[in-house]
């Protein structure tokens, strides 16, 4: 197995298309007072706080927290730290996802692959949009390109860099705001190439304006010369009859046809409403085909003249010229009205692009609702060629993220419905309309739109139908809907989760258990069970239950729930730790049903927790980092940043921790803040290099590292350069150079945390070069400064030296030291016999069901034992909630081995939808197709 030497430190994964949602809590504030309570008071509290509703927020992934050893008999319920009481089971409900959710995700992926393979090029972007993958690189016109490029930028939020503008180019064609305005579509193979912004200014202007100076001409007496005049008031504009006639058919008819003007040398143009300057500009353009000498305000009038007299070439030139002037919101809001009035496609596109790249702030701009939300505004955009499903899909997504229940969101989703064509577009639009209406508590309308979505073919919308019926008091009808859904389809986790909402007691708990077994990534079952244990005054087990989820899926709402429990136990230090972690993930997070800002809870908890000075914080960070306590490390860094918010080094450490926790967006935010607060050029260049590397610009990242080193030698600059260079298959010469760079890094000043990582990475390179003794020295040195992960590297050295027991023991040490040790169990399984390996892998799956290696190993063992059906079932169990490429490839191979070629092809097609160029998938796919042909 090829070893990726830096895979354990930084990883930037592709975001999943289907995102998890937040949960809904309902409450009413408790009264004042404090004191301990038992079961009776818990029941009184239960009865007291169940009328109002508040929503908490959602997010992503995480790790373990130690379970309290004892369950206290008393709970703080109404003290100053719990002013809003405790969460209640009957007031919990999972969010209805505002996305398309197929019953069989693999079948859906396979179908999408077939649609992509068999569609026309002009349809490709639309189909990619359905799968939220690679749509941008297949944009076929300016409109789709500006929308998709703006959407990409919205997901990246590059405006967080100080000194940057939303219209700045990152250097790639697919995101360049000028490349989007070029009429032709992208070459899919060149979308990530450097854009024209990197050319010299003259060439760039020539490309964008689409003019060629060599085409410009001067008056020629042979072409008519100055043989006609247009009079406007007392002014006379001398023109060439032939040149003016060449502007359009109406001018040609007027000047050479049967009209009286064709026989006159002077034509009165006063009543047409155009100024002398505009007519002079038309004369200039008739000769030169250029607008370079004309003032912008005159070009605006010239655009109107061109429209009036059907001068298509002149209109196109005005359109292109004016589009090149749009650079900010002020320009966009001013010029878009001109563009819409004159149906100037490029000008409207340029203005639209600015508005889209300023989202979500532009939602609040005056005129936004009139232009985008009203039917009349949509009609005006349509007349200019800029009303589309993809536009309103993007706008509605942004609006729903900002405020699901706002009137703007409702109107944008209404426009989305109007733009939707048959198929998945209608399913999505109807379903999202249902979700918005449900959030606004307009349950009758919500039920209607969910039912329309079901009629359009979206089975998951039955969840919305059931939920709306339940809110309207029809509990049994809701239960019947979900029960029928389970009976009519192959059941998946969310079906049991939904049915649990409409039943009670043991039946509810059994459905929640089934939901977790089928899909352990669903948050609601863990949260319900945890709060249920809380209501039984079993807070320790409640924390243990929520820890199961936090151990592999970090989300602020689950951390909030655990902090709540810890406050009730008076474990204030642990609660403060969780709240600080929440604020690292979401600085604006509101606690306790959205009533208290997280920062305020930090203020309340801090006085009851022992305070630490800066030196203590560094020691704590060192200990937590060494014990792989990522949540504790995040909390310490958050505390240190309170006293020194501009410390870029701490922001950088924060980004590393967040990457380890698979929180990519939060990690990028921290990295950008590190760059923004840099106090020196060489430091800023390093952070810019990491940003470039993490966004796919490896060569540019290397340039930043080299530039930083040229200013000042530093650990981080050498480390970045070594890391970026190692992100390839290294030959012996390249490996030696990476070793040299890491050695240079270690000679520069740094702290033990970073030097431990450098030593660990250096050991990995030595292993790949088969220099095992040198590698062992590096790992031992790393362990001496408490870089705990080096146990894994040292175990690998022992394994390669055929010292399996030593390797196993080394991984045992890592398991004992690390709080988050699912990966350690998985790795240790490689150094023991089959029975012990199965035990370790079972523990790894228990701690983190998202790790795919254990499923693949168990399936391979079953295949070796000729238990093909069991092997396929083992893989299918994981694929249901994580359609991973490796899992799909292995199951496709297993299906092929038992001559089930149709199933093998289906899995290959699903895998190719995820990675079209995967060699392993293509090999199995081609074999299965050949075998099917032989059968026929």
GROMACS .gro file of N, CA, C and O in nm, residues 28 65 157-158 161 227 236 353 375 384 422 493 503 602 754 794 837 879:
model
   72
   28UNK      N    1  -3.996   2.695   2.683
   28UNK     CA    2  -4.033   2.824   2.739
   28UNK      C    3  -3.941   2.849   2.855
   28UNK      O    4  -3.906   2.757   2.929
   65UNK      N    5  -1.497   1.259   2.435
   65UNK     CA    6  -1.477   1.333   2.560
   65UNK      C    7  -1.490   1.231   2.672
   65UNK      O    8  -1.574   1.142   2.665
  157UNK      N    9  -1.593   3.187  -0.004
  157UNK     CA   10  -1.590   3.312   0.073
  157UNK      C   11  -1.451   3.377   0.073
  157UNK      O   12  -1.394   3.407   0.177
  158UNK      N   13  -1.396   3.401  -0.044
  158UNK     CA   14  -1.261   3.455  -0.051
  158UNK      C   15  -1.252   3.599  -0.002
  158UNK      O   16  -1.143   3.651   0.019
  161UNK      N   17  -1.027   3.755   0.300
  161UNK     CA   18  -0.890   3.804   0.296
  161UNK      C   19  -0.890   3.956   0.297
  161UNK      O   20  -0.957   4.020   0.217
  227UNK      N   21  -2.024   6.271  -4.703
  227UNK     CA   22  -2.122   6.308  -4.805
  227UNK      C   23  -2.264   6.321  -4.752
  227UNK      O   24  -2.358   6.327  -4.829
  236UNK      N   25  -2.462   7.005  -3.660
  236UNK     CA   26  -2.455   6.922  -3.781
  236UNK      C   27  -2.343   6.819  -3.764
  236UNK      O   28  -2.229   6.855  -3.732
  353UNK      N   29  -2.331   3.943  -1.214
  353UNK     CA   30  -2.216   3.876  -1.153
  353UNK      C   31  -2.171   3.947  -1.026
  353UNK      O   32  -2.141   3.882  -0.925
  375UNK      N   33  -4.234   3.859  -0.983
  375UNK     CA   34  -4.257   3.800  -1.116
  375UNK      C   35  -4.216   3.896  -1.228
  375UNK      O   36  -4.162   3.853  -1.330
  384UNK      N   37  -3.379   3.965  -2.102
  384UNK     CA   38  -3.237   3.991  -2.126
  384UNK      C   39  -3.155   3.862  -2.129
  384UNK      O   40  -3.032   3.867  -2.139
  422UNK      N   41  -3.938   1.982  -1.609
  422UNK     CA   42  -3.977   1.850  -1.559
  422UNK      C   43  -3.858   1.778  -1.498
  422UNK      O   44  -3.742   1.810  -1.524
  493UNK      N   45  -3.206   0.429   0.710
  493UNK     CA   46  -3.209   0.483   0.844
  493UNK      C   47  -3.309   0.594   0.866
  493UNK      O   48  -3.382   0.596   0.967
  503UNK      N   49  -4.461   0.741   1.717
  503UNK     CA   50  -4.494   0.631   1.807
  503UNK      C   51  -4.430   0.656   1.944
  503UNK      O   52  -4.358   0.754   1.962
  602UNK      N   53  -1.953   3.178   2.792
  602UNK     CA   54  -1.812   3.172   2.831
  602UNK      C   55  -1.786   3.267   2.947
  602UNK      O   56  -1.717   3.232   3.044
  754UNK      N   57   0.525   2.165   1.652
  754UNK     CA   58   0.554   2.163   1.509
  754UNK      C   59   0.676   2.079   1.477
  754UNK      O   60   0.680   2.010   1.375
  794UNK      N   61   0.661   0.449   1.419
  794UNK     CA   62   0.756   0.354   1.475
  794UNK      C   63   0.703   0.211   1.463
  794UNK      O   64   0.780   0.118   1.434
  837UNK      N   65  -0.732  -0.906   1.489
  837UNK     CA   66  -0.757  -0.800   1.392
  837UNK      C   67  -0.906  -0.771   1.382
  837UNK      O   68  -0.948  -0.654   1.378
  879UNK      N   69  -2.219   0.114   0.253
  879UNK     CA   70  -2.252   0.194   0.135
  879UNK      C   71  -2.384   0.267   0.154
  879UNK      O   72  -2.403   0.377   0.101
   0.00000   0.00000   0.00000
